[in-house]
Short mmCIF file of C-alpha atoms in Angstrom, two decimals:
data_model
loop_
_atom_site.label_atom_id
_atom_site.label_comp_id
_atom_site.label_asym_id
_atom_site.label_seq_id
_atom_site.Cartn_x
_atom_site.Cartn_y
_atom_site.Cartn_z
CA MET A 15 -46.55 -10.34 45.98
CA ALA A 16 -44.27 -10.02 49.00
CA GLU A 17 -46.05 -12.50 51.23
CA LYS A 18 -46.38 -16.14 50.26
CA LEU A 19 -50.14 -16.01 50.16
CA LYS A 20 -51.83 -19.21 49.04
CA LEU A 21 -54.74 -18.45 46.72
CA LEU A 22 -57.17 -20.53 44.72
CA ALA A 23 -58.28 -19.07 41.38
CA ILE A 24 -61.41 -20.41 39.68
CA ASN A 25 -62.34 -19.73 36.05
CA PRO A 26 -65.43 -21.58 34.76
CA GLY A 27 -65.80 -21.81 30.99
CA SER A 28 -68.36 -23.26 28.61
CA THR A 29 -67.14 -26.87 28.76
CA SER A 30 -64.40 -26.76 31.39
CA THR A 31 -63.38 -25.16 34.67
CA LYS A 32 -59.82 -23.90 35.08
CA ILE A 33 -58.38 -23.87 38.57
CA ALA A 34 -54.95 -22.78 39.77
CA VAL A 35 -53.15 -22.62 43.10
CA PHE A 36 -50.73 -19.75 43.68
CA GLU A 37 -48.12 -19.43 46.41
CA GLY A 38 -46.92 -15.86 46.20
CA GLU A 39 -46.23 -15.18 42.53
CA ASP A 40 -45.70 -18.86 41.75
CA LYS A 41 -48.42 -20.93 40.13
CA VAL A 42 -47.75 -24.26 41.83
CA PHE A 43 -50.70 -26.19 40.44
CA ASP A 44 -53.17 -25.75 37.63
CA LEU A 45 -55.76 -27.96 36.04
CA ASN A 46 -58.33 -27.64 33.28
CA ILE A 47 -61.26 -29.75 34.46
CA THR A 48 -63.17 -30.91 31.38
CA HIS A 49 -66.91 -31.38 31.66
CA ASP A 50 -68.84 -33.91 29.62
CA ALA A 51 -71.09 -32.08 27.15
CA GLU A 52 -73.92 -34.57 27.67
CA LYS A 53 -73.72 -34.11 31.42
CA LEU A 54 -73.98 -30.33 31.09
CA LYS A 55 -77.16 -30.76 29.03
CA GLU A 56 -78.83 -32.21 32.13
CA PHE A 57 -78.81 -28.75 33.75
CA ALA A 58 -81.60 -26.43 32.65
CA GLU A 59 -79.77 -23.28 33.82
CA ILE A 60 -76.11 -22.37 34.24
CA SER A 61 -76.69 -21.86 37.97
CA ASP A 62 -77.88 -25.48 38.22
CA GLN A 63 -74.30 -26.56 37.50
CA PHE A 64 -73.10 -25.06 40.80
CA ASP A 65 -72.84 -28.25 42.89
CA TYR A 66 -71.53 -30.32 39.98
CA ARG A 67 -68.66 -27.94 39.25
CA LYS A 68 -67.89 -27.17 42.91
CA ASP A 69 -67.66 -30.87 43.74
CA MET A 70 -65.28 -31.48 40.83
CA ILE A 71 -63.05 -28.63 42.04
CA MET A 72 -63.00 -29.97 45.58
CA ASP A 73 -62.22 -33.51 44.39
CA ALA A 74 -59.39 -32.30 42.17
CA LEU A 75 -57.77 -30.35 44.99
CA LYS A 76 -58.19 -33.24 47.43
CA ASN A 77 -56.50 -35.58 44.96
CA GLU A 78 -53.54 -33.20 44.88
CA GLY A 79 -53.32 -33.15 48.67
CA TYR A 80 -54.68 -29.64 49.26
CA ALA A 81 -56.76 -28.89 52.35
CA MET A 82 -59.18 -26.00 51.83
CA GLU A 83 -58.30 -24.53 55.22
CA GLU A 84 -54.77 -23.71 54.05
CA PHE A 85 -55.89 -21.15 51.47
CA ASP A 86 -55.68 -17.45 52.33
CA GLY A 87 -58.38 -16.48 49.89
CA PHE A 88 -60.48 -17.46 46.90
CA VAL A 89 -60.91 -15.56 43.64
CA GLY A 90 -63.32 -16.33 40.82
CA ARG A 91 -63.79 -15.12 37.28
CA GLY A 92 -66.52 -12.51 37.44
CA GLY A 93 -69.51 -12.56 35.18
CA GLY A 94 -73.05 -11.28 34.95
CA GLN A 95 -72.36 -7.96 36.68
CA GLN A 96 -73.67 -4.58 35.65
CA SER A 97 -71.24 -2.04 34.22
CA CYS A 98 -68.53 -1.19 36.77
CA GLU A 99 -65.10 0.34 37.20
CA GLY A 100 -62.02 -1.82 36.89
CA GLY A 101 -60.39 -3.32 39.97
CA THR A 102 -60.69 -6.09 42.53
CA TYR A 103 -64.11 -6.48 44.13
CA GLU A 104 -64.70 -8.28 47.39
CA ILE A 105 -67.69 -10.53 46.81
CA ASN A 106 -70.85 -9.14 48.39
CA ASP A 107 -74.59 -9.70 48.14
CA VAL A 108 -74.86 -7.50 45.04
CA ILE A 109 -72.29 -9.57 43.14
CA ILE A 110 -74.06 -12.78 44.13
CA ALA A 111 -77.49 -11.45 43.19
CA ASN A 112 -76.22 -10.29 39.79
CA ALA A 113 -74.49 -13.60 39.09
CA LYS A 114 -77.70 -15.49 39.84
CA LYS A 115 -79.85 -13.14 37.80
CA TYR A 116 -77.66 -12.93 34.70
CA ASP A 117 -76.46 -16.53 34.46
CA PHE A 118 -76.00 -16.56 30.68
CA HIS A 119 -72.38 -17.79 30.84
CA PRO A 120 -70.59 -20.22 33.21
CA ALA A 121 -68.30 -17.35 34.29
CA THR A 122 -71.15 -16.34 36.61
CA LEU A 123 -70.36 -19.47 38.63
CA GLY A 124 -66.94 -18.02 39.50
CA PRO A 125 -68.21 -15.66 42.20
CA LEU A 126 -70.84 -18.15 43.39
CA ILE A 127 -68.31 -20.93 44.01
CA SER A 128 -65.72 -18.57 45.50
CA ASP A 129 -68.33 -17.11 47.84
CA ALA A 130 -69.43 -20.57 48.97
CA LEU A 131 -65.83 -21.54 49.78
CA SER A 132 -65.34 -18.24 51.58
CA ARG A 133 -68.33 -18.85 53.81
CA GLU A 134 -67.40 -22.47 54.46
CA TYR A 135 -63.74 -21.87 55.31
CA GLY A 136 -63.79 -18.33 56.71
CA LYS A 137 -61.54 -16.67 54.11
CA ARG A 138 -62.13 -13.66 51.87
CA ALA A 139 -63.33 -14.02 48.28
CA PHE A 140 -63.00 -11.73 45.26
CA ILE A 141 -63.60 -11.15 41.60
CA VAL A 142 -61.15 -9.15 39.48
CA ASN A 143 -61.85 -6.95 36.45
CA PRO A 144 -64.99 -8.76 35.29
CA PRO A 145 -66.03 -8.62 31.60
CA ASP A 146 -68.48 -5.87 32.59
CA VAL A 147 -65.78 -3.27 33.30
CA ASP A 148 -66.79 -0.03 31.56
CA GLU A 149 -64.55 3.02 31.90
CA PHE A 150 -65.44 4.80 28.65
CA GLU A 151 -65.27 8.55 28.46
CA PRO A 152 -68.65 10.08 27.56
CA VAL A 153 -67.48 11.10 24.09
CA ALA A 154 -66.63 7.46 23.31
CA ARG A 155 -70.25 6.45 23.87
CA ILE A 156 -71.64 8.48 20.99
CA SER A 157 -72.86 6.44 18.04
CA GLY A 158 -74.63 7.60 14.90
CA LEU A 159 -78.03 7.01 16.51
CA ALA A 160 -79.30 8.74 19.63
CA ASP A 161 -80.96 5.52 20.80
CA ILE A 162 -77.74 3.50 20.64
CA CYS A 163 -74.96 4.04 23.16
CA ARG A 164 -71.51 2.53 22.55
CA GLU A 165 -70.57 0.19 25.37
CA SER A 166 -67.38 -1.41 26.61
CA ARG A 167 -67.11 -5.15 26.17
CA ILE A 168 -63.44 -6.01 26.28
CA HIS A 169 -61.22 -8.78 27.65
CA ALA A 170 -60.85 -6.56 30.71
CA LEU A 171 -59.04 -9.11 32.90
CA SER A 172 -56.38 -9.68 30.25
CA HIS A 173 -56.07 -6.01 29.28
CA LYS A 174 -55.59 -4.78 32.82
CA GLU A 175 -53.05 -7.47 33.73
CA VAL A 176 -50.76 -6.83 30.75
CA GLY A 177 -51.21 -3.09 31.28
CA LEU A 178 -49.77 -3.49 34.77
CA ARG A 179 -46.91 -5.59 33.42
CA ALA A 180 -46.10 -3.20 30.59
CA ALA A 181 -46.05 -0.26 33.00
CA ALA A 182 -43.60 -2.12 35.23
CA THR A 183 -41.19 -2.52 32.29
CA LEU A 184 -41.18 1.27 32.04
CA GLY A 185 -40.60 1.71 35.76
CA LYS A 186 -44.03 3.30 36.10
CA LYS A 187 -47.45 2.61 37.49
CA TYR A 188 -50.27 1.60 35.15
CA GLU A 189 -52.07 4.80 36.19
CA GLU A 190 -49.15 6.85 34.82
CA CYS A 191 -49.18 5.36 31.32
CA ASN A 192 -51.04 5.53 28.02
CA PHE A 193 -51.31 2.23 26.14
CA VAL A 194 -53.11 0.78 23.17
CA ILE A 195 -53.68 -2.84 24.15
CA ALA A 196 -54.89 -5.61 21.85
CA HIS A 197 -55.98 -9.03 23.09
CA ILE A 198 -55.68 -11.29 20.04
CA GLY A 199 -57.16 -14.73 20.59
CA GLY A 200 -60.42 -16.51 19.81
CA GLY A 201 -61.94 -13.06 20.31
CA ILE A 202 -60.09 -9.85 19.53
CA SER A 203 -60.50 -6.68 21.58
CA VAL A 204 -58.55 -3.43 21.36
CA ALA A 205 -58.70 -0.50 23.78
CA ALA A 206 -57.16 2.85 24.58
CA HIS A 207 -55.83 2.85 28.16
CA LYS A 208 -55.40 6.38 29.47
CA LYS A 209 -53.83 6.81 32.90
CA GLY A 210 -55.30 3.59 34.28
CA LYS A 211 -58.70 3.68 32.54
CA MET A 212 -59.95 1.98 29.37
CA VAL A 213 -61.42 5.18 27.97
CA ASP A 214 -62.46 3.76 24.58
CA GLY A 215 -62.44 0.35 23.00
CA THR A 216 -64.24 -2.37 21.13
CA ASP A 217 -67.53 -4.12 21.86
CA ILE A 218 -66.79 -7.75 21.09
CA LEU A 219 -70.27 -8.89 22.11
CA ASN A 220 -72.08 -6.68 19.62
CA GLY A 221 -69.54 -6.84 16.83
CA ASP A 222 -67.93 -3.39 17.06
CA CYS A 223 -64.44 -4.85 16.68
CA PRO A 224 -61.98 -6.35 14.19
CA MET A 225 -62.98 -9.68 12.74
CA SER A 226 -61.56 -12.61 14.68
CA PRO A 227 -61.24 -16.37 14.19
CA THR A 228 -64.98 -16.83 14.88
CA ARG A 229 -66.56 -13.34 14.91
CA ALA A 230 -67.50 -11.27 11.88
CA GLY A 231 -66.60 -7.95 13.47
CA THR A 232 -67.45 -4.48 12.17
CA MET A 233 -69.17 -4.41 8.77
CA ALA A 234 -71.39 -2.08 6.76
CA THR A 235 -74.79 -1.79 8.44
CA GLY A 236 -76.56 -1.90 5.09
CA ALA A 237 -75.06 -5.29 4.31
CA ILE A 238 -76.16 -6.63 7.70
CA LEU A 239 -79.67 -5.27 7.18
CA ALA A 240 -79.84 -7.02 3.81
CA LEU A 241 -78.91 -10.32 5.44
CA ALA A 242 -81.37 -9.76 8.29
CA PHE A 243 -84.30 -9.26 5.90
CA SER A 244 -83.22 -11.75 3.25
CA GLY A 245 -85.38 -14.50 4.71
CA LYS A 246 -82.37 -16.80 4.93
CA TYR A 247 -81.82 -16.41 8.66
CA SER A 248 -83.80 -16.20 11.86
CA HIS A 249 -82.61 -13.70 14.47
CA LYS A 250 -80.85 -16.51 16.36
CA GLU A 251 -79.23 -17.93 13.24
CA LEU A 252 -77.90 -14.56 12.13
CA LYS A 253 -76.53 -13.85 15.61
CA THR A 254 -74.75 -17.22 15.56
CA LEU A 255 -73.34 -16.45 12.11
CA LEU A 256 -71.95 -13.11 13.27
CA THR A 257 -70.59 -14.18 16.67
CA LYS A 258 -69.66 -17.86 16.37
CA ASP A 259 -69.49 -18.81 12.71
CA GLY A 260 -68.08 -15.57 11.30
CA GLY A 261 -64.60 -14.25 10.72
CA VAL A 262 -61.80 -16.61 9.68
CA VAL A 263 -63.88 -19.78 10.13
CA ASN A 264 -66.53 -18.40 7.77
CA HIS A 265 -63.95 -17.80 5.06
CA LEU A 266 -61.74 -20.85 5.50
CA GLY A 267 -63.62 -23.46 7.54
CA THR A 268 -61.18 -23.30 10.45
CA SER A 269 -60.68 -20.91 13.35
CA ASP A 270 -57.15 -22.18 14.08
CA ILE A 271 -54.58 -19.71 12.79
CA ARG A 272 -51.98 -22.48 12.76
CA GLU A 273 -54.10 -24.34 10.23
CA VAL A 274 -54.52 -21.16 8.21
CA LYS A 275 -50.74 -20.76 8.05
CA ALA A 276 -50.39 -24.37 6.96
CA MET A 277 -52.86 -23.64 4.15
CA ILE A 278 -50.77 -20.63 3.15
CA ALA A 279 -47.60 -22.73 3.16
CA GLU A 280 -49.31 -25.10 0.71
CA GLY A 281 -49.97 -22.22 -1.67
CA ASP A 282 -53.57 -21.26 -0.78
CA LYS A 283 -53.75 -17.62 -1.91
CA TYR A 284 -57.21 -17.01 -0.50
CA ALA A 285 -56.10 -18.20 2.95
CA GLU A 286 -53.18 -15.78 2.65
CA LEU A 287 -55.55 -12.94 1.79
CA VAL A 288 -57.84 -13.68 4.74
CA TYR A 289 -54.85 -13.93 7.11
CA HIS A 290 -53.59 -10.52 6.01
CA GLY A 291 -57.12 -9.15 6.17
CA LEU A 292 -57.30 -10.15 9.82
CA ILE A 293 -54.02 -8.39 10.58
CA HIS A 294 -55.09 -5.38 8.53
CA GLN A 295 -58.22 -4.92 10.63
CA ILE A 296 -56.30 -5.25 13.91
CA ALA A 297 -53.80 -2.65 12.73
CA LYS A 298 -56.58 -0.22 11.77
CA SER A 299 -58.14 -0.66 15.20
CA ILE A 300 -54.83 -0.01 16.96
CA GLY A 301 -54.38 3.13 14.89
CA SER A 302 -57.86 4.41 15.71
CA PHE A 303 -57.32 4.05 19.44
CA ALA A 304 -53.92 5.72 19.17
CA ALA A 305 -55.88 8.68 17.81
CA VAL A 306 -58.09 8.58 20.92
CA LEU A 307 -54.90 9.08 22.93
CA GLU A 308 -53.87 11.93 20.58
CA GLY A 309 -50.78 9.94 19.60
CA ARG A 310 -49.39 10.03 23.14
CA VAL A 311 -48.86 6.26 23.36
CA ASP A 312 -46.20 4.89 25.68
CA ARG A 313 -46.44 1.38 24.27
CA ILE A 314 -48.58 -0.81 22.04
CA VAL A 315 -49.20 -3.99 24.01
CA LEU A 316 -50.19 -7.31 22.43
CA THR A 317 -51.42 -10.41 24.25
CA GLY A 318 -53.52 -13.52 23.60
CA GLY A 319 -52.95 -16.93 22.08
CA ILE A 320 -52.54 -15.76 18.47
CA VAL A 321 -49.67 -13.48 19.54
CA TYR A 322 -47.49 -16.61 19.54
CA ASP A 323 -47.56 -16.08 15.75
CA GLU A 324 -44.31 -14.13 15.30
CA ASN A 325 -45.17 -13.29 11.70
CA LEU A 326 -48.43 -11.61 12.76
CA VAL A 327 -46.53 -9.55 15.33
CA LYS A 328 -43.89 -8.63 12.73
CA ILE A 329 -46.53 -7.38 10.27
CA LEU A 330 -48.33 -5.38 12.96
CA LYS A 331 -45.04 -3.71 13.90
CA GLU A 332 -44.50 -2.81 10.26
CA LYS A 333 -47.98 -1.30 10.00
CA VAL A 334 -48.29 0.62 13.28
CA GLY A 335 -44.82 0.61 14.79
CA PHE A 336 -44.52 4.30 13.89
CA ILE A 337 -46.97 5.02 16.73
CA ALA A 338 -44.98 3.49 19.57
CA ASP A 339 -42.74 0.59 20.54
CA PHE A 340 -44.34 -2.79 21.22
CA VAL A 341 -44.51 -4.95 24.34
CA VAL A 342 -45.61 -8.50 23.55
CA TYR A 343 -47.07 -11.02 26.02
CA PRO A 344 -48.08 -14.15 24.10
CA GLY A 345 -50.71 -16.39 25.69
CA GLU A 346 -53.31 -16.03 28.40
CA PHE A 347 -52.80 -14.55 31.88
CA GLU A 348 -56.30 -14.88 33.29
CA MET A 349 -55.39 -17.05 36.27
CA GLU A 350 -52.38 -14.90 37.14
CA ALA A 351 -54.53 -11.78 36.85
CA LEU A 352 -57.12 -13.20 39.23
CA ALA A 353 -54.51 -14.20 41.81
CA ASN A 354 -52.55 -10.95 41.52
CA GLY A 355 -55.66 -8.82 41.97
CA ALA A 356 -56.74 -10.70 45.08
CA ALA A 357 -53.21 -10.65 46.52
CA ARG A 358 -52.87 -6.89 46.12
CA VAL A 359 -55.98 -6.43 48.26
CA LEU A 360 -55.00 -9.01 50.88
CA GLN A 361 -51.60 -7.32 51.22
CA GLY A 362 -53.14 -3.87 51.56
CA ILE A 363 -51.61 -2.57 48.32
CA ASP A 364 -55.05 -1.93 46.78
CA GLU A 365 -58.36 -1.14 48.39
CA PRO A 366 -61.14 -3.54 47.37
CA LYS A 367 -63.88 -2.06 45.24
CA VAL A 368 -67.49 -2.39 46.40
CA MET A 369 -70.07 -3.51 43.86
CA THR A 370 -73.34 -1.62 44.10
CA TYR A 371 -76.42 -1.39 41.90
CA ASP A 372 -75.33 2.11 40.84
CA LEU A 373 -74.41 1.97 37.15
CA VAL A 374 -71.25 3.72 35.99
CA TRP A 375 -73.15 4.96 32.94
CA LYS A 376 -76.73 6.19 33.16
CA GLY A 377 -77.29 7.46 29.64
CA PHE A 378 -77.10 10.75 27.77
CA ASP A 379 -79.90 12.54 29.63
CA GLN A 380 -77.41 14.29 31.91
CA PHE A 381 -75.99 16.09 28.85
CA LYS A 382 -79.32 17.05 27.28
CA THR A 383 -80.94 20.40 27.99
CA LYS A 384 -84.29 21.82 26.98
CA LEU A 385 -84.30 25.34 25.59
CA SER A 386 -87.28 27.03 27.18
CA GLY A 387 -88.78 29.98 25.40
CA ALA A 388 -87.12 29.15 22.09
CA VAL A 389 -89.07 30.35 19.05
#
């Protein structure tokens, strides 16, 4: 960022709202505003939390001496959009309508709050690489059933940001590189990045992914069917088991990898097996997406909170280091990614994308033909 733009990034989560102020590339202030769980229960819908969260953001900034007029732009975590290409989107009526319609996660408040500040203070507002980014190649959408289409549900904001950073270390643009990128945190997503597009990857929402600290990940469909019809679980209970109470926490009673390593240090052999099972699945996923790129991988890129575990990184290098060298970015870069995306548009480096109701994927019908006159 050449200019010292002052930007406010907003990232609403389930029980907190992260905010950060950037001046140029420097994050000069950040705060994780915690919300009382009992207070949140007072709101029937996520969208009903709008004023509550916006007021807390405004109060926090006022307490730090910030005047809203001094910001050059606002950028919110996107959520609730239909499938779209990656990039920075200037908030428009379509984004707002989608966020209001699909308010299943507080991330949908990101564009709503950013838009409100934009209108009130006369500055531009954006979302960057929302979770709905879908750049799959058609061949990647094929599943074993004609009625089921594979979809992209990846930590797109994180993937794209570290892709840009990894490309810079090579002296190239992201659009010139092939990467296999793995975000390894509370959720784990892996994707093949081909010349600036995530052409194949995991679906962390529907379980087509490695197991993670709280998600069961990919398993045999027959075993899932047996559970589904066992009478032990309702649909909701089974979904919770697979997406919130699965993975490492299901095996060991904790989702904290630091606690798992402490268990291993105390001689717990089962904890050691589960830990290595987690790494084993990540390695297999990295290898599969290297195959998507036909082995032409410039770098394997790791990011996410669990990447602080140097032993995990070491084992992954031993397993798949034959594919390509590694670039490792431990931790989260969501706020930086939001600010960087908005800044590139405000500086004229990137053109803003325009969200429309036109889906990037419309199904397999365009590939199907009817053979007339066939006997």
